[in-house]
Short mmCIF file of C-alpha atoms in Angstrom, two decimals:
data_model
loop_
_atom_site.label_atom_id
_atom_site.label_comp_id
_atom_site.label_asym_id
_atom_site.label_seq_id
_atom_site.Cartn_x
_atom_site.Cartn_y
_atom_site.Cartn_z
CA MET A 29 -26.17 -1.51 -10.32
CA THR A 30 -23.93 0.35 -7.87
CA HIS A 31 -21.08 0.14 -10.35
CA PHE A 32 -23.20 0.46 -13.46
CA ILE A 33 -24.01 4.17 -13.27
CA PRO A 34 -20.53 5.43 -12.36
CA ARG A 35 -19.11 3.40 -15.26
CA LEU A 36 -21.46 4.85 -17.86
CA TYR A 37 -19.91 7.10 -20.47
CA PRO A 38 -19.96 10.71 -19.12
CA THR A 39 -21.87 12.03 -22.13
CA THR A 40 -24.77 9.68 -21.41
CA LYS A 41 -25.15 11.20 -17.95
CA ALA A 42 -24.55 14.68 -19.34
CA TRP A 43 -27.57 14.28 -21.64
CA LEU A 44 -29.75 13.62 -18.61
CA VAL A 45 -28.32 16.66 -16.79
CA LEU A 46 -28.80 18.90 -19.83
CA GLY A 47 -32.34 17.65 -20.40
CA ILE A 48 -33.35 18.23 -16.81
CA ILE A 49 -31.81 21.70 -16.74
CA LEU A 50 -33.66 22.76 -19.92
CA CYS A 51 -36.94 21.22 -18.78
CA SER A 52 -36.80 22.84 -15.34
CA ILE A 53 -36.08 26.25 -16.85
CA PHE A 54 -38.92 26.19 -19.36
CA ILE A 55 -41.67 24.17 -17.68
CA PRO A 56 -43.98 26.50 -15.72
CA GLY A 57 -45.02 25.72 -12.16
CA TYR A 58 -42.88 24.07 -9.52
CA TRP A 59 -44.05 20.47 -9.00
CA PHE A 60 -41.89 19.03 -11.78
CA GLN A 61 -38.82 20.88 -10.49
CA TYR A 62 -39.25 19.81 -6.86
CA SER A 63 -39.77 16.19 -7.92
CA ILE A 64 -36.30 16.24 -9.55
CA PHE A 65 -34.87 16.19 -6.02
CA LEU A 66 -36.49 12.78 -5.50
CA VAL A 67 -35.43 11.58 -8.95
CA ALA A 68 -31.83 12.52 -8.21
CA LEU A 69 -32.10 10.89 -4.77
CA VAL A 70 -33.26 7.62 -6.35
CA LEU A 71 -30.44 7.85 -8.91
CA ALA A 72 -27.96 8.51 -6.09
CA MET A 73 -29.25 5.46 -4.20
CA LEU A 74 -28.85 3.33 -7.31
CA SER A 75 -25.28 4.60 -7.72
CA GLY A 76 -24.48 4.09 -4.03
CA VAL A 77 -23.80 7.74 -3.14
CA ALA A 78 -27.10 8.58 -1.43
CA LYS A 79 -25.46 9.60 1.87
CA ARG A 80 -23.00 12.03 0.30
CA TYR A 81 -25.66 13.39 -2.03
CA THR A 82 -28.03 14.15 0.84
CA SER A 83 -25.36 15.80 2.97
CA LEU A 84 -24.09 17.98 0.10
CA PHE A 85 -27.66 18.92 -0.82
CA LEU A 86 -28.52 19.91 2.74
CA LYS A 87 -25.31 21.91 3.13
CA SER A 88 -25.71 24.02 -0.02
CA ILE A 89 -29.03 23.96 -1.85
CA PHE A 90 -31.32 23.48 1.12
CA ILE A 91 -29.81 26.38 3.09
CA ILE A 92 -29.95 28.82 0.20
CA SER A 93 -33.55 27.84 -0.60
CA LEU A 94 -34.52 28.42 3.02
CA PHE A 95 -32.92 31.88 2.98
CA ILE A 96 -34.68 32.73 -0.29
CA PHE A 97 -38.03 31.79 1.25
CA ILE A 98 -37.43 33.90 4.32
CA ILE A 99 -36.15 36.94 2.45
CA GLN A 100 -38.57 36.88 -0.48
CA THR A 101 -41.69 36.05 1.51
CA PHE A 102 -41.22 38.13 4.63
CA LEU A 103 -38.88 40.98 3.82
CA VAL A 104 -39.01 42.04 0.17
CA TYR A 105 -41.89 44.42 -0.45
CA HIS A 106 -44.61 42.80 -2.54
CA ASP A 107 -48.34 43.26 -3.09
CA HIS A 108 -51.17 40.92 -2.00
CA ILE A 109 -50.33 40.75 1.68
CA ILE A 110 -52.04 37.76 3.23
CA GLY A 111 -50.89 38.20 6.80
CA SER A 112 -48.59 40.31 8.88
CA TRP A 113 -46.72 39.99 12.17
CA TYR A 114 -44.57 42.74 13.70
CA ILE A 115 -42.47 44.10 10.78
CA PHE A 116 -42.87 40.96 8.69
CA LYS A 117 -45.52 40.89 6.03
CA VAL A 118 -46.35 37.64 4.30
CA SER A 119 -47.25 38.27 0.68
CA SER A 120 -48.61 35.75 -1.76
CA THR A 121 -46.63 37.32 -4.62
CA GLY A 122 -43.42 36.83 -2.65
CA LEU A 123 -44.36 33.26 -1.80
CA GLN A 124 -45.05 32.54 -5.45
CA ALA A 125 -41.78 34.17 -6.52
CA SER A 126 -39.77 32.16 -4.03
CA LEU A 127 -41.51 28.92 -5.02
CA THR A 128 -40.63 29.41 -8.70
CA MET A 129 -37.09 30.49 -7.88
CA THR A 130 -36.22 27.78 -5.35
CA SER A 131 -37.81 25.01 -7.39
CA LYS A 132 -35.45 25.72 -10.28
CA ILE A 133 -32.45 25.95 -7.97
CA VAL A 134 -33.40 22.67 -6.31
CA ALA A 135 -33.81 20.85 -9.64
CA ILE A 136 -30.59 22.09 -11.26
CA GLY A 137 -28.55 21.86 -8.06
CA ALA A 138 -29.74 18.34 -7.23
CA ILE A 139 -28.96 16.88 -10.63
CA LEU A 140 -25.56 18.59 -10.76
CA ILE A 141 -24.59 17.27 -7.32
CA TRP A 142 -25.59 13.76 -8.43
CA PHE A 143 -23.64 14.10 -11.70
CA PHE A 144 -20.39 15.15 -10.05
CA GLN A 145 -20.74 12.45 -7.40
CA VAL A 146 -20.99 9.65 -9.97
CA THR A 147 -18.63 10.99 -12.65
CA GLN A 148 -14.91 11.24 -12.17
CA VAL A 149 -13.12 14.25 -13.60
CA LYS A 150 -10.67 12.02 -15.46
CA ASP A 151 -13.58 10.33 -17.24
CA ILE A 152 -15.03 13.71 -18.20
CA ALA A 153 -11.59 14.73 -19.49
CA ALA A 154 -11.29 11.53 -21.54
CA ALA A 155 -14.75 12.05 -22.99
CA MET A 156 -13.87 15.63 -23.88
CA GLN A 157 -10.70 14.41 -25.56
CA ASN A 158 -12.65 11.82 -27.57
CA ALA A 159 -15.04 14.55 -28.65
CA GLY A 160 -12.12 16.63 -29.91
CA TRP A 161 -12.08 19.46 -27.36
CA ASN A 162 -9.07 21.73 -26.97
CA LYS A 163 -6.13 19.74 -25.57
CA LYS A 164 -4.81 22.62 -23.49
CA LEU A 165 -8.18 23.17 -21.82
CA ILE A 166 -8.38 19.51 -20.82
CA PHE A 167 -4.83 19.52 -19.52
CA VAL A 168 -5.45 22.61 -17.38
CA MET A 169 -8.62 21.03 -15.96
CA LEU A 170 -6.94 17.75 -15.06
CA SER A 171 -3.85 19.35 -13.64
CA THR A 172 -5.96 21.64 -11.45
CA MET A 173 -7.68 18.63 -9.93
CA GLN A 174 -4.29 17.07 -9.20
CA LEU A 175 -2.66 20.22 -7.89
CA ILE A 176 -5.27 21.13 -5.26
CA PRO A 177 -4.58 18.17 -2.90
CA GLN A 178 -0.84 18.51 -3.57
CA MET A 179 -0.83 22.16 -2.61
CA THR A 180 -2.98 21.50 0.45
CA SER A 181 -0.48 18.97 1.77
CA MET A 182 2.39 21.30 0.91
CA MET A 183 0.67 24.06 2.86
CA ASN A 184 0.34 21.79 5.89
CA THR A 185 4.05 20.90 5.73
CA ILE A 186 5.03 24.56 5.48
CA ALA A 187 2.65 25.53 8.28
CA ASP A 188 4.29 22.93 10.54
CA ALA A 189 7.75 24.13 9.58
CA GLN A 190 6.89 27.78 10.22
CA ARG A 191 5.28 26.95 13.56
CA SER A 192 8.37 25.05 14.65
CA ARG A 193 10.56 28.04 13.95
CA GLY A 194 8.27 30.26 15.98
CA VAL A 195 5.63 31.84 13.72
CA GLU A 196 2.57 32.22 15.89
CA THR A 197 -0.69 30.93 14.47
CA GLU A 198 -2.78 31.52 17.55
CA GLY A 199 -3.46 34.62 19.56
CA ASN A 200 -5.23 37.82 18.65
CA LEU A 201 -6.41 38.79 15.18
CA ILE A 202 -3.32 40.78 14.20
CA THR A 203 -0.96 37.94 15.18
CA ARG A 204 -2.97 35.51 13.08
CA MET A 205 -3.11 37.90 10.15
CA LYS A 206 0.65 38.36 10.26
CA SER A 207 1.25 34.64 9.97
CA PHE A 208 -0.63 34.51 6.68
CA VAL A 209 2.17 35.60 4.36
CA PRO A 210 4.89 33.33 5.81
CA MET A 211 2.47 30.43 5.38
CA LEU A 212 1.25 31.14 1.87
CA GLY A 213 4.36 32.75 0.40
CA PRO A 214 6.55 29.62 0.28
CA VAL A 215 3.67 27.60 -1.18
CA VAL A 216 3.33 29.99 -4.10
CA LEU A 217 7.04 30.37 -4.70
CA THR A 218 7.63 26.61 -4.66
CA SER A 219 4.77 26.05 -7.12
CA ILE A 220 6.15 28.72 -9.41
CA GLU A 221 9.59 27.11 -9.35
CA GLN A 222 7.97 23.79 -10.23
CA ASN A 223 5.96 25.50 -12.94
CA GLU A 224 9.03 26.27 -15.03
CA GLU A 225 10.22 22.69 -14.79
CA ARG A 226 6.79 21.48 -15.77
CA VAL A 227 6.85 23.70 -18.87
CA LEU A 228 10.22 22.24 -19.90
CA THR A 229 8.98 18.69 -19.33
CA LEU A 230 5.82 19.25 -21.33
CA GLU A 231 7.68 20.90 -24.18
CA SER A 232 10.21 18.06 -24.31
CA ARG A 233 7.29 15.66 -24.65
CA ALA A 234 5.77 17.51 -27.58
CA PHE A 235 2.82 19.03 -25.74
CA SER A 236 2.51 21.82 -28.27
CA ASN A 237 2.27 19.29 -31.11
CA ARG A 238 -1.04 19.44 -32.94
CA GLN A 239 -1.41 15.63 -33.13
CA ARG A 240 -4.07 13.90 -31.03
CA PRO A 241 -2.40 12.06 -28.14
CA THR A 242 -3.10 8.44 -27.24
CA LEU A 243 -5.15 7.98 -24.09
CA MET A 244 -3.65 6.09 -21.15
CA VAL A 245 -7.08 5.21 -19.79
CA PRO A 246 -9.38 4.68 -22.73
CA VAL A 247 -13.03 5.33 -21.97
CA ASN A 248 -15.33 3.76 -24.49
CA LYS A 249 -19.02 3.92 -25.20
CA THR A 250 -20.81 0.60 -24.75
CA LYS A 251 -24.07 -0.53 -26.32
CA ALA A 252 -25.85 0.39 -23.10
CA ASP A 253 -24.57 3.94 -23.48
CA TYR A 254 -25.99 4.38 -26.97
CA LEU A 255 -29.30 2.85 -25.92
CA LEU A 256 -29.56 4.91 -22.73
CA SER A 257 -28.57 8.14 -24.48
CA TRP A 258 -31.41 7.76 -26.97
CA ILE A 259 -33.90 6.74 -24.28
CA ILE A 260 -32.94 9.77 -22.17
CA ILE A 261 -33.13 12.16 -25.13
CA ILE A 262 -36.56 10.86 -26.18
CA ILE A 263 -37.96 10.95 -22.63
CA MET A 264 -36.63 14.45 -22.10
CA LEU A 265 -38.11 15.69 -25.39
CA GLY A 266 -41.41 14.13 -24.35
CA ILE A 267 -41.40 15.79 -20.93
CA PHE A 268 -40.42 19.09 -22.52
CA TYR A 269 -43.26 18.87 -25.06
CA TRP A 270 -45.89 17.89 -22.49
CA GLY A 271 -44.70 20.41 -19.93
CA VAL A 272 -44.32 23.45 -22.15
CA PHE A 273 -46.88 23.13 -24.92
CA LYS A 274 -49.77 21.23 -23.35
CA MET B 5 11.65 48.27 -22.94
CA ARG B 6 11.05 45.68 -25.59
CA LYS B 7 7.56 45.49 -27.00
CA ARG B 8 5.66 42.30 -26.33
CA LYS B 9 2.50 41.36 -28.14
CA ILE B 10 -0.25 41.22 -25.55
CA GLY B 11 -3.95 40.48 -25.85
CA ILE B 12 -6.25 37.50 -25.66
CA ARG B 13 -4.55 35.77 -28.60
CA TYR B 14 -1.04 35.96 -27.17
CA ASP B 15 -1.67 35.65 -23.44
CA PHE B 16 -2.27 31.92 -23.30
CA ASN B 17 1.29 30.71 -23.72
CA LEU B 18 2.38 27.55 -21.94
CA LEU B 19 3.91 29.32 -18.96
CA ALA B 20 0.74 31.36 -18.37
CA LEU B 21 -1.42 28.31 -19.00
CA LEU B 22 0.30 26.39 -16.23
CA LEU B 23 -0.26 29.33 -13.89
CA ILE B 24 -4.01 28.66 -14.05
CA PRO B 25 -3.94 25.47 -11.91
CA ILE B 26 -1.60 27.23 -9.47
CA GLY B 27 -4.01 30.16 -9.20
CA VAL B 28 -7.01 27.92 -8.60
CA SER B 29 -5.20 25.85 -5.96
CA LEU B 30 -3.88 29.02 -4.35
CA SER B 31 -7.44 30.31 -3.91
CA VAL B 32 -8.51 26.97 -2.41
CA VAL B 33 -5.47 26.83 -0.10
CA GLY B 34 -5.96 30.47 0.88
CA TYR B 35 -9.53 29.74 1.82
CA GLN B 36 -8.48 26.72 3.90
CA LEU B 37 -5.75 28.74 5.59
CA SER B 38 -8.16 31.55 6.48
CA THR B 39 -10.45 29.00 8.15
CA VAL B 40 -7.52 27.32 9.94
CA LEU B 41 -6.32 30.69 11.27
CA LYS B 42 -9.94 31.59 12.12
CA LEU B 43 -9.76 34.89 10.25
CA PRO B 44 -13.02 36.82 9.87
CA ILE B 45 -12.33 37.31 6.15
CA PHE B 46 -12.10 34.83 3.31
CA ILE B 47 -8.92 34.81 1.26
CA ASP B 48 -10.60 33.01 -1.62
CA LEU B 49 -9.77 35.45 -4.42
CA ILE B 50 -6.02 35.63 -3.96
CA GLY B 51 -5.14 33.17 -6.75
CA THR B 52 -7.41 34.83 -9.28
CA VAL B 53 -6.12 38.29 -8.39
CA MET B 54 -2.47 37.21 -8.52
CA VAL B 55 -2.80 35.49 -11.88
CA SER B 56 -4.73 38.43 -13.37
CA MET B 57 -1.99 40.79 -12.26
CA ILE B 58 0.97 38.91 -13.71
CA ALA B 59 -0.58 36.94 -16.57
CA GLY B 60 -3.25 39.31 -17.82
CA PRO B 61 -7.02 39.69 -17.63
CA TRP B 62 -7.98 36.71 -19.79
CA VAL B 63 -5.76 34.15 -18.11
CA GLY B 64 -7.03 35.53 -14.80
CA ALA B 65 -10.61 35.17 -15.97
CA ALA B 66 -9.97 31.54 -16.92
CA THR B 67 -8.52 30.97 -13.44
CA GLY B 68 -11.53 32.51 -11.76
CA ILE B 69 -14.08 30.59 -13.80
CA LEU B 70 -12.27 27.27 -13.34
CA GLY B 71 -12.06 27.92 -9.61
CA ASN B 72 -15.81 28.41 -9.37
CA LEU B 73 -16.45 25.29 -11.45
CA VAL B 74 -14.21 23.23 -9.16
CA ASN B 75 -16.11 24.52 -6.13
CA GLY B 76 -19.32 23.90 -8.01
CA MET B 77 -18.69 20.16 -8.05
CA LEU B 78 -19.49 20.12 -4.35
CA ASN B 79 -21.65 23.23 -4.13
CA PRO B 80 -23.49 24.07 -7.39
CA ILE B 81 -24.45 27.50 -6.01
CA SER B 82 -20.93 28.72 -6.75
CA ILE B 83 -21.17 28.01 -10.50
CA PRO B 84 -23.20 31.13 -11.43
CA PHE B 85 -20.91 33.21 -9.24
CA ALA B 86 -18.18 32.48 -11.82
CA PHE B 87 -19.48 35.68 -13.41
CA VAL B 88 -18.17 37.61 -10.39
CA SER B 89 -14.74 36.01 -10.73
CA LEU B 90 -14.76 36.86 -14.43
CA CYS B 91 -15.53 40.54 -13.79
CA THR B 92 -13.04 40.83 -10.92
CA ALA B 93 -10.30 39.17 -12.96
CA LEU B 94 -10.92 41.35 -16.02
CA ALA B 95 -10.92 44.53 -13.93
CA THR B 96 -7.74 43.54 -12.09
CA GLY B 97 -6.02 42.45 -15.26
CA TYR B 98 -6.71 45.61 -17.20
CA LEU B 99 -5.76 47.79 -14.23
CA SER B 100 -2.50 45.87 -14.04
CA ARG B 101 -1.95 46.41 -17.76
CA TRP B 102 -2.42 50.15 -17.23
CA LYS B 103 0.29 50.06 -14.50
CA MET B 104 -2.09 50.91 -11.65
CA TYR B 105 -0.44 48.53 -9.19
CA THR B 106 3.00 50.13 -9.32
CA ASN B 107 2.37 53.12 -7.03
CA ILE B 108 0.40 53.64 -3.86
CA VAL B 109 -2.19 56.04 -5.35
CA GLY B 110 -2.86 53.62 -8.17
CA ILE B 111 -3.26 50.73 -5.72
CA VAL B 112 -5.87 52.64 -3.71
CA ILE B 113 -7.85 53.66 -6.81
CA ALA B 114 -7.59 50.17 -8.29
CA GLY B 115 -8.74 48.62 -5.01
CA LEU B 116 -11.85 50.81 -4.94
CA LEU B 117 -12.66 50.15 -8.62
CA VAL B 118 -12.27 46.38 -8.29
CA ASP B 119 -14.36 46.48 -5.13
CA VAL B 120 -17.22 48.28 -6.88
CA VAL B 121 -17.01 45.93 -9.88
CA SER B 122 -17.11 42.79 -7.76
CA ALA B 123 -19.87 44.09 -5.47
CA THR B 124 -22.08 45.04 -8.42
CA SER B 125 -21.52 41.84 -10.40
CA SER B 126 -22.14 39.75 -7.31
CA ALA B 127 -25.38 41.65 -6.71
CA VAL B 128 -26.47 41.02 -10.31
CA VAL B 129 -26.02 37.25 -9.93
CA SER B 130 -27.51 37.02 -6.49
CA VAL B 131 -30.58 39.19 -7.14
CA LEU B 132 -31.43 37.78 -10.56
CA LEU B 133 -30.87 34.10 -9.75
CA PHE B 134 -31.20 33.77 -5.99
CA GLY B 135 -33.50 36.63 -5.00
CA GLY B 136 -30.72 38.53 -3.24
CA VAL B 137 -29.42 35.58 -1.24
CA THR B 138 -25.92 34.09 -1.27
CA GLY B 139 -26.33 31.33 1.30
CA THR B 140 -23.72 32.77 3.67
CA GLY B 141 -23.74 34.82 6.86
CA THR B 142 -23.90 38.13 4.99
CA ASP B 143 -27.54 37.40 4.18
CA PHE B 144 -28.43 38.64 7.65
CA ILE B 145 -27.11 42.10 6.72
CA THR B 146 -29.23 42.02 3.55
CA ALA B 147 -32.22 40.99 5.65
CA ALA B 148 -31.58 43.88 8.04
CA PHE B 149 -31.46 46.36 5.14
CA LEU B 150 -34.68 44.94 3.70
CA ALA B 151 -36.40 45.14 7.08
CA THR B 152 -35.71 48.87 7.17
CA GLY B 153 -37.68 49.20 3.94
CA GLN B 154 -34.86 49.40 1.38
CA GLN B 155 -35.23 48.07 -2.15
CA ILE B 156 -33.65 44.69 -2.92
CA TRP B 157 -30.97 46.08 -5.27
CA THR B 158 -29.79 48.78 -2.85
CA SER B 159 -29.78 46.32 0.02
CA VAL B 160 -27.72 43.69 -1.78
CA ILE B 161 -25.21 46.15 -3.23
CA SER B 162 -24.74 47.86 0.16
CA THR B 163 -24.26 44.48 1.83
CA ASN B 164 -21.68 43.52 -0.76
CA LEU B 165 -19.85 46.80 -0.34
CA ILE B 166 -19.82 46.48 3.45
CA SER B 167 -18.69 42.87 3.56
CA GLY B 168 -16.62 42.84 0.40
CA THR B 169 -14.43 45.94 0.68
CA ILE B 170 -12.04 44.66 3.34
CA ASN B 171 -12.03 41.26 1.68
CA THR B 172 -11.11 42.61 -1.76
CA ILE B 173 -8.42 44.92 -0.39
CA ILE B 174 -6.76 42.23 1.73
CA ASN B 175 -6.81 39.75 -1.15
CA MET B 176 -5.21 42.38 -3.38
CA VAL B 177 -2.54 43.41 -0.88
CA LEU B 178 -1.60 39.79 -0.16
CA ALA B 179 -1.37 39.05 -3.88
CA LEU B 180 0.90 42.08 -4.35
CA LEU B 181 3.09 41.02 -1.41
CA ILE B 182 3.50 37.57 -2.93
CA ILE B 183 4.20 38.97 -6.42
CA HIS B 184 6.98 41.14 -5.02
CA ASN B 185 8.64 37.97 -3.75
CA ILE B 186 8.49 36.18 -7.11
CA PRO B 187 11.96 36.07 -8.70
CA PRO B 188 12.35 38.58 -11.58
CA ARG B 189 13.64 35.87 -13.91
CA PHE B 190 10.17 34.31 -13.79
CA LEU B 191 8.26 37.59 -14.04
CA VAL B 192 10.18 38.64 -17.13
CA LYS B 193 8.86 35.64 -19.04
CA LEU B 194 5.24 36.60 -18.41
CA ASN B 195 3.38 39.05 -20.61
CA TYR B 196 2.36 41.36 -17.77
CA GLY B 197 5.17 40.72 -15.28
CA TRP B 198 7.40 43.59 -16.42
CA ASN B 199 5.82 46.22 -14.12
CA TYR B 200 6.52 44.17 -11.01
CA ILE B 201 10.24 43.77 -11.62
CA PRO B 202 12.36 46.08 -9.39
CA LYS B 203 13.28 49.34 -11.13
CA LYS B 204 17.03 48.72 -10.94
CA LEU B 205 16.76 45.49 -12.89
CA ARG B 206 14.41 47.04 -15.43
CA ARG B 207 16.94 49.83 -16.15
CA LEU B 208 19.68 47.25 -16.47
CA GLU B 209 17.65 45.24 -18.95
CA GLU B 210 16.81 48.38 -20.96
CA SER B 211 20.45 49.47 -21.10
CA LEU B 212 21.48 46.03 -22.31
CA SER B 213 18.98 45.75 -25.11
#
């Protein structure tokens, strides 16, 4: 099971994400939305990424939800004050507003964190290519994901080199600010030099050709994907119908 | 000066297209560097600003949006803030097209305009979707404004202007410093690079053609 979910076709998982996003936007109330956190947690456990999922969730979504509660409930002026302490006034309207707002953020954020933890970007790119998306868009996406770690390591090399020739990276604020350009400048200039070579390479390999390229890592839909896609779509339509119209 | 066709249909040539990953990584690296150097500001816009200046508003906008999506894989909160990157990139790109970044007066005016644009668009996203919260330390300033009885919109926009002005200006100045170090033979191939080539070389090119 741990390998089953990450190996599913990306579109299958995307259907689930899309369904949950639409349902949590349109279904009134907040119980359904908050329960998505648990659903995504169970899914993360099944895919073997529960630890990372929880830590990412706490670091981003939980903190922002907490802030929203504090600001909306205590500080924004609303009617129906149910209690007050010093300058803080607790209002039921504000509480209601923050419940609706945070519940949606929790639902959408949770399912998105899960999705990106179990789906690799190269699989998404392959799926997009199979679906006939723009080739240039896919290339830019993939090459961004490759370039970020490359540039980070290049920055570390350059930082070491600059430090060894005497650029100060510690000290007061102005000293640290001054070291910014000698650190970042060479990174940019090197990448730009490489950029021209990359253009030549791509052109010599017929990148601008309109033909569909052959995939190095083919990603194929299995029977389980078709079955699961339909199950997910039907369940989501059902939840949507029951939640919105009943 | 020879006339180049510019606009959304012509801007996405291969050279500009390959600048997008560089811009995104530059923003990420800039952010890492500002945490390594323990700076009180975040240099997380520098890639978007640089690409918008030399490759035009639309390529810059693509850089900004992609950058937010990449961050969004780990922190989904940053996905809606792609709107802010879009607005900042478009403003910077059009100001660059109108040659605002070539003289000191233009740079000051452009800095203020971009600052207002980014502060307002950020307030729109954060008030409408997150009730005025961004999940960072600046929320305490917003809270302080609200505690004095201000409305939510005024509080959030003032917070953004206070915390964002220095940030925007430093990002812009750093981007300009880096652009002035880019070799002219690269700038001349880009649709919007002409204004950043030293005057002497521009005259030479004009006299030759």
